[in-house]
Each structure stands twice: as structure tokens, then as C-alpha cells.
PDB file of C-alpha atoms in Angstrom:
ATOM      1  CA  MET A   1    -139.787 105.884  50.562  1.00  0.00           C
ATOM      2  CA  SER A   2    -142.652 108.130  49.503  1.00  0.00           C
ATOM      3  CA  TRP A   3    -142.687 111.817  49.003  1.00  0.00           C
ATOM      4  CA  TYR A   4    -145.535 113.999  50.309  1.00  0.00           C
ATOM      5  CA  VAL A   5    -146.021 117.714  49.520  1.00  0.00           C
ATOM      6  CA  PHE A   6    -147.327 120.474  51.756  1.00  0.00           C
ATOM      7  CA  PHE A   7    -148.638 123.694  50.260  1.00  0.00           C
ATOM      8  CA  VAL A   8    -147.500 126.481  52.545  1.00  0.00           C
ATOM      9  CA  ARG A   9    -147.479 130.317  52.789  1.00  0.00           C
ATOM     10  CA  THR A  10    -144.993 131.865  50.385  1.00  0.00           C
ATOM     11  CA  GLY A  11    -141.710 132.703  52.151  1.00  0.00           C
ATOM     12  CA  ARG A  12    -142.472 130.469  55.114  1.00  0.00           C
ATOM     13  CA  GLU A  13    -140.952 127.229  53.754  1.00  0.00           C
ATOM     14  CA  GLU A  14    -137.985 127.144  56.100  1.00  0.00           C
ATOM     15  CA  GLN A  15    -140.183 127.818  59.152  1.00  0.00           C
ATOM     16  CA  VAL A  16    -142.564 124.947  58.155  1.00  0.00           C
ATOM     17  CA  LYS A  17    -139.621 122.658  57.620  1.00  0.00           C
ATOM     18  CA  GLN A  18    -138.406 123.472  61.258  1.00  0.00           C
ATOM     19  CA  LEU A  19    -141.926 123.011  62.575  1.00  0.00           C
ATOM     20  CA  ILE A  20    -142.096 119.562  61.007  1.00  0.00           C
ATOM     21  CA  ASN A  21    -138.795 118.640  62.577  1.00  0.00           C
ATOM     22  CA  GLU A  22    -140.080 119.796  65.956  1.00  0.00           C
ATOM     23  CA  TRP A  23    -143.545 118.184  65.816  1.00  0.00           C
ATOM     24  CA  LEU A  24    -142.750 114.892  64.110  1.00  0.00           C
ATOM     25  CA  ASP A  25    -140.247 112.060  64.521  1.00  0.00           C
ATOM     26  CA  SER A  26    -137.176 112.946  62.468  1.00  0.00           C
ATOM     27  CA  GLU A  27    -136.399 109.293  61.707  1.00  0.00           C
ATOM     28  CA  VAL A  28    -139.828 108.786  60.078  1.00  0.00           C
ATOM     29  CA  TYR A  29    -140.421 112.203  58.529  1.00  0.00           C
ATOM     30  CA  LYS A  30    -137.620 113.946  56.591  1.00  0.00           C
ATOM     31  CA  PRO A  31    -138.715 117.390  55.344  1.00  0.00           C
ATOM     32  CA  PHE A  32    -136.796 119.101  52.560  1.00  0.00           C
ATOM     33  CA  ILE A  33    -137.184 121.994  50.152  1.00  0.00           C
ATOM     34  CA  PRO A  34    -135.874 121.336  46.593  1.00  0.00           C
ATOM     35  CA  LEU A  35    -133.663 124.185  45.647  1.00  0.00           C
ATOM     36  CA  GLN A  36    -132.236 125.488  42.366  1.00  0.00           C
ATOM     37  CA  GLU A  37    -129.019 127.339  41.613  1.00  0.00           C
ATOM     38  CA  ARG A  38    -129.490 130.704  40.024  1.00  0.00           C
ATOM     39  CA  LEU A  39    -126.790 132.511  38.123  1.00  0.00           C
ATOM     40  CA  PHE A  40    -126.843 136.291  37.698  1.00  0.00           C
ATOM     41  CA  LYS A  41    -124.349 138.998  36.813  1.00  0.00           C
ATOM     42  CA  VAL A  42    -123.693 141.956  39.115  1.00  0.00           C
ATOM     43  CA  ALA A  43    -121.140 144.563  38.090  1.00  0.00           C
ATOM     44  CA  GLY A  44    -119.662 142.143  35.572  1.00  0.00           C
ATOM     45  CA  ILE A  45    -119.213 139.283  38.060  1.00  0.00           C
ATOM     46  CA  VAL A  46    -121.351 136.194  37.809  1.00  0.00           C
ATOM     47  CA  LYS A  47    -122.809 135.265  41.169  1.00  0.00           C
ATOM     48  CA  LYS A  48    -124.649 132.108  42.339  1.00  0.00           C
ATOM     49  CA  GLU A  49    -127.668 132.044  44.586  1.00  0.00           C
ATOM     50  CA  TRP A  50    -129.924 129.259  45.821  1.00  0.00           C
ATOM     51  CA  ALA A  51    -133.705 129.623  45.650  1.00  0.00           C
ATOM     52  CA  PRO A  52    -136.665 127.229  46.092  1.00  0.00           C
ATOM     53  CA  LEU A  53    -137.472 125.224  42.989  1.00  0.00           C
ATOM     54  CA  PHE A  54    -141.140 125.219  43.782  1.00  0.00           C
ATOM     55  CA  PRO A  55    -141.897 128.252  45.967  1.00  0.00           C
ATOM     56  CA  SER A  56    -144.627 127.638  48.616  1.00  0.00           C
ATOM     57  CA  TYR A  57    -144.052 123.887  48.779  1.00  0.00           C
ATOM     58  CA  VAL A  58    -142.333 121.709  51.407  1.00  0.00           C
ATOM     59  CA  PHE A  59    -141.610 118.090  50.614  1.00  0.00           C
ATOM     60  CA  ILE A  60    -141.569 115.249  53.196  1.00  0.00           C
ATOM     61  CA  GLU A  61    -139.902 111.913  52.679  1.00  0.00           C
ATOM     62  CA  SER A  62    -141.491 109.146  54.763  1.00  0.00           C
ATOM     63  CA  ASN A  63    -141.983 105.416  54.597  1.00  0.00           C
ATOM     64  CA  LEU A  64    -145.526 105.647  56.013  1.00  0.00           C
ATOM     65  CA  PRO A  65    -148.484 104.542  53.762  1.00  0.00           C
ATOM     66  CA  ASP A  66    -150.796 107.372  52.557  1.00  0.00           C
ATOM     67  CA  LEU A  67    -153.591 106.986  55.069  1.00  0.00           C
ATOM     68  CA  GLN A  68    -151.304 106.770  58.070  1.00  0.00           C
ATOM     69  CA  PHE A  69    -149.296 109.815  56.938  1.00  0.00           C
ATOM     70  CA  VAL A  70    -152.465 111.890  56.465  1.00  0.00           C
ATOM     71  CA  THR A  71    -153.800 110.986  59.909  1.00  0.00           C
ATOM     72  CA  SER A  72    -150.437 111.566  61.650  1.00  0.00           C
ATOM     73  CA  THR A  73    -149.949 114.998  60.183  1.00  0.00           C
ATOM     74  CA  ASN A  74    -153.521 116.275  60.194  1.00  0.00           C
ATOM     75  CA  SER A  75    -153.347 117.797  63.696  1.00  0.00           C
ATOM     76  CA  MET A  76    -150.197 119.712  62.692  1.00  0.00           C
ATOM     77  CA  ILE A  77    -151.813 121.066  59.526  1.00  0.00           C
ATOM     78  CA  CYS A  78    -154.919 122.193  61.415  1.00  0.00           C
ATOM     79  CA  THR A  79    -152.894 124.096  64.151  1.00  0.00           C
ATOM     80  CA  SER A  80    -150.337 125.763  61.939  1.00  0.00           C
ATOM     81  CA  SER A  81    -151.265 128.903  60.211  1.00  0.00           C
ATOM     82  CA  ASP A  82    -148.297 128.547  57.743  1.00  0.00           C
ATOM     83  CA  ILE A  83    -149.390 125.173  56.296  1.00  0.00           C
ATOM     84  CA  ILE A  84    -152.330 125.528  53.943  1.00  0.00           C
ATOM     85  CA  ARG A  85    -152.903 121.983  52.979  1.00  0.00           C
ATOM     86  CA  LEU A  86    -151.436 118.544  51.938  1.00  0.00           C
ATOM     87  CA  LEU A  87    -151.415 118.128  48.182  1.00  0.00           C
ATOM     88  CA  ARG A  88    -153.223 114.952  46.921  1.00  0.00           C
ATOM     89  CA  TYR A  89    -154.236 113.315  43.653  1.00  0.00           C
ATOM     90  CA  SER A  90    -157.440 111.924  45.183  1.00  0.00           C
ATOM     91  CA  LYS A  91    -158.891 111.244  48.578  1.00  0.00           C
ATOM     92  CA  PHE A  92    -156.825 108.040  48.935  1.00  0.00           C
ATOM     93  CA  GLU A  93    -153.671 108.935  46.979  1.00  0.00           C
ATOM     94  CA  ALA A  94    -151.410 111.559  48.648  1.00  0.00           C
ATOM     95  CA  SER A  95    -147.834 110.486  47.933  1.00  0.00           C
ATOM     96  CA  MET A  96    -146.075 111.765  44.896  1.00  0.00           C
ATOM     97  CA  ARG A  97    -146.102 109.405  41.955  1.00  0.00           C
ATOM     98  CA  ASP A  98    -142.943 107.412  41.254  1.00  0.00           C
ATOM     99  CA  SER A  99    -142.409 108.853  37.713  1.00  0.00           C
ATOM    100  CA  GLU A 100    -142.551 112.414  39.093  1.00  0.00           C
ATOM    101  CA  LYS A 101    -140.317 111.534  42.060  1.00  0.00           C
ATOM    102  CA  GLN A 102    -137.719 109.838  39.866  1.00  0.00           C
ATOM    103  CA  MET A 103    -137.541 112.737  37.486  1.00  0.00           C
ATOM    104  CA  LEU A 104    -136.899 115.160  40.362  1.00  0.00           C
ATOM    105  CA  GLU A 105    -134.347 112.754  41.934  1.00  0.00           C
ATOM    106  CA  SER A 106    -132.496 112.517  38.645  1.00  0.00           C
ATOM    107  CA  LEU A 107    -132.234 116.297  38.350  1.00  0.00           C
ATOM    108  CA  CYS A 108    -131.308 116.991  41.986  1.00  0.00           C
ATOM    109  CA  ASN A 109    -128.091 116.151  43.842  1.00  0.00           C
ATOM    110  CA  ASP A 110    -127.947 114.474  47.275  1.00  0.00           C
ATOM    111  CA  SER A 111    -129.127 117.626  49.048  1.00  0.00           C
ATOM    112  CA  TYR A 112    -132.122 118.110  46.751  1.00  0.00           C
ATOM    113  CA  CYS A 113    -130.612 120.928  44.775  1.00  0.00           C
ATOM    114  CA  ILE A 114    -130.652 121.378  40.979  1.00  0.00           C
ATOM    115  CA  GLU A 115    -127.249 122.797  39.997  1.00  0.00           C
ATOM    116  CA  SER A 116    -126.418 124.808  36.907  1.00  0.00           C
ATOM    117  CA  SER A 117    -125.870 123.188  33.520  1.00  0.00           C
ATOM    118  CA  THR A 118    -123.704 124.321  30.670  1.00  0.00           C
ATOM    119  CA  GLY A 119    -124.435 123.955  26.968  1.00  0.00           C
ATOM    120  CA  ILE A 120    -124.198 125.252  23.418  1.00  0.00           C
ATOM    121  CA  ILE A 121    -126.765 126.123  20.794  1.00  0.00           C
ATOM    122  CA  GLU A 122    -126.271 124.616  17.301  1.00  0.00           C
ATOM    123  CA  GLY A 123    -128.713 126.241  14.989  1.00  0.00           C
ATOM    124  CA  ASP A 124    -132.126 125.482  16.528  1.00  0.00           C
ATOM    125  CA  ASN A 125    -130.922 122.555  18.677  1.00  0.00           C
ATOM    126  CA  ILE A 126    -129.739 122.697  22.304  1.00  0.00           C
ATOM    127  CA  CYS A 127    -126.678 120.539  23.243  1.00  0.00           C
ATOM    128  CA  ILE A 128    -126.196 120.400  26.947  1.00  0.00           C
ATOM    129  CA  LEU A 129    -122.634 119.433  27.753  1.00  0.00           C
ATOM    130  CA  ASP A 130    -122.604 119.225  31.568  1.00  0.00           C
ATOM    131  CA  GLY A 131    -124.973 119.276  34.544  1.00  0.00           C
ATOM    132  CA  PRO A 132    -128.296 117.774  35.539  1.00  0.00           C
ATOM    133  CA  LEU A 133    -129.901 118.633  32.168  1.00  0.00           C
ATOM    134  CA  LYS A 134    -127.370 116.664  30.152  1.00  0.00           C
ATOM    135  CA  GLY A 135    -129.219 114.330  27.811  1.00  0.00           C
ATOM    136  CA  ARG A 136    -132.523 115.943  28.604  1.00  0.00           C
ATOM    137  CA  GLY A 137    -132.766 118.621  25.928  1.00  0.00           C
ATOM    138  CA  SER A 138    -136.285 117.698  25.195  1.00  0.00           C
ATOM    139  CA  ILE A 139    -137.662 119.016  28.492  1.00  0.00           C
ATOM    140  CA  VAL A 140    -136.095 122.427  27.820  1.00  0.00           C
ATOM    141  CA  LYS A 141    -138.827 124.656  26.432  1.00  0.00           C
ATOM    142  CA  LYS A 142    -137.120 128.008  26.324  1.00  0.00           C
ATOM    143  CA  ILE A 143    -133.714 129.613  26.928  1.00  0.00           C
ATOM    144  CA  ASP A 144    -133.022 133.058  28.256  1.00  0.00           C
ATOM    145  CA  ARG A 145    -129.343 133.580  27.512  1.00  0.00           C
ATOM    146  CA  HIS A 146    -129.227 137.045  29.211  1.00  0.00           C
ATOM    147  CA  LYS A 147    -130.534 135.698  32.490  1.00  0.00           C
ATOM    148  CA  ARG A 148    -128.717 132.416  32.175  1.00  0.00           C
ATOM    149  CA  GLN A 149    -131.910 130.417  32.588  1.00  0.00           C
ATOM    150  CA  ALA A 150    -133.789 127.633  30.909  1.00  0.00           C
ATOM    151  CA  VAL A 151    -137.437 126.929  31.235  1.00  0.00           C
ATOM    152  CA  ILE A 152    -138.025 123.218  31.692  1.00  0.00           C
ATOM    153  CA  GLN A 153    -141.277 121.238  31.810  1.00  0.00           C
ATOM    154  CA  LEU A 154    -141.816 119.011  34.794  1.00  0.00           C
ATOM    155  CA  GLU A 155    -144.832 117.038  35.951  1.00  0.00           C
ATOM    156  CA  PHE A 156    -145.633 117.905  39.597  1.00  0.00           C
ATOM    157  CA  MET A 157    -148.593 116.400  41.468  1.00  0.00           C
ATOM    158  CA  GLY A 158    -150.493 115.721  38.328  1.00  0.00           C
ATOM    159  CA  ASP A 159    -149.904 119.127  36.708  1.00  0.00           C
ATOM    160  CA  ILE A 160    -147.416 120.266  34.087  1.00  0.00           C
ATOM    161  CA  ARG A 161    -145.219 123.027  35.555  1.00  0.00           C
ATOM    162  CA  LEU A 162    -142.735 125.266  33.799  1.00  0.00           C
ATOM    163  CA  VAL A 163    -139.747 125.759  36.052  1.00  0.00           C
ATOM    164  CA  ARG A 164    -136.776 128.069  35.596  1.00  0.00           C
ATOM    165  CA  VAL A 165    -133.343 126.527  36.190  1.00  0.00           C
ATOM    166  CA  ALA A 166    -129.762 127.740  35.675  1.00  0.00           C
ATOM    167  CA  LEU A 167    -128.274 127.152  32.191  1.00  0.00           C
ATOM    168  CA  GLU A 168    -125.031 128.758  30.999  1.00  0.00           C
ATOM    169  CA  ILE A 169    -124.794 128.859  27.244  1.00  0.00           C
ATOM    170  CA  ILE A 170    -121.108 129.082  26.426  1.00  0.00           C
ATOM    171  CA  SER A 171    -121.442 129.481  22.587  1.00  0.00           C
ATOM    172  CA  LYS A 172    -123.904 129.722  19.787  1.00  0.00           C
ATOM    173  CA  VAL A 173    -122.911 128.004  16.523  1.00  0.00           C
TER     174      VAL A 173
END
């Protein structure tokens, strides 16, 4: 199965997902929005919230080849004011590359969500004990302990993106 990515208007990801389900065959096209868990403290209580991992992007899982996918979704892209364009590497390569797809799949759970991780800081090194970032300390570029977030580096459609994900640091040694 290949992944394709639509660039959409910010805040309209859920509406575009529903539009794809209405316009296209749900057995061939499976739209999803990768989410991330966010931790924040309100009045001394830690709360969890889900937010898009890549705002303004809707992913579609399909087994169609690139050219057939582009031609079948072109009319929907042209008629919808919420879909800006289909992301591509080149004129003939539209599906997400396997290395990028595998990295996202390894971080996400079955419902395409990146859950929070827990870890400790030992001097200058990060040791992640639990969660999707376990064993991947090298992709963590920055930690904000007060906001309970880590900035990780992901390759997305040929670009390097810095993405914030939930990381709870339980101690600093």
C-alpha cells in the first residue's frame, strides 16, 4: 500500500477527510490524519490532547499506482476549495517514499497516532525508557521539559521537518 499526501487549508483536515470518504471508494482510498499526543498542565493537573502531527496535510493510503491515483483524484482536487494540491516528488512520483513511510509507521500506533514517551536525562544524553521514541534518541534534537515536548527530526516528502511530540522527562541525573 502506498501513501499519498494532500496539502489542504489549515483547520480543514477533518472536512477534507470526510470529503474523500464521500467522493472516493472507501475500500481503495483510506484517508487518515496522523495525530500526536500533547501533554500540558492546567491548574496542577497534567492533561492530554490530540493534535495533527502535520497541520494542513491529509494522508491517503491506497494500493493504486501513482499515475492512476493522480488521475482518479484530480477532479476532486479541482472542485474542492479546501484541497490545495497533491504533494509530489516529481511529475511521475507522487507516493510517499518507503523509508519515510516506515519511519512514520514505526512511530505511530494502529490509529496513526504518536503517543507520549517517557525518559530521563543523564548528563547530556537522553535515555528514553518507554514509548514510540524508545531507542531513537538520535532523532531528538531538542527537549522542552516545561512544555513536556521533544523536537524530533523527520523526513517528509523530501524535506527535513522538525516536529514536536510529547516527551515526559521523569528525572535528570
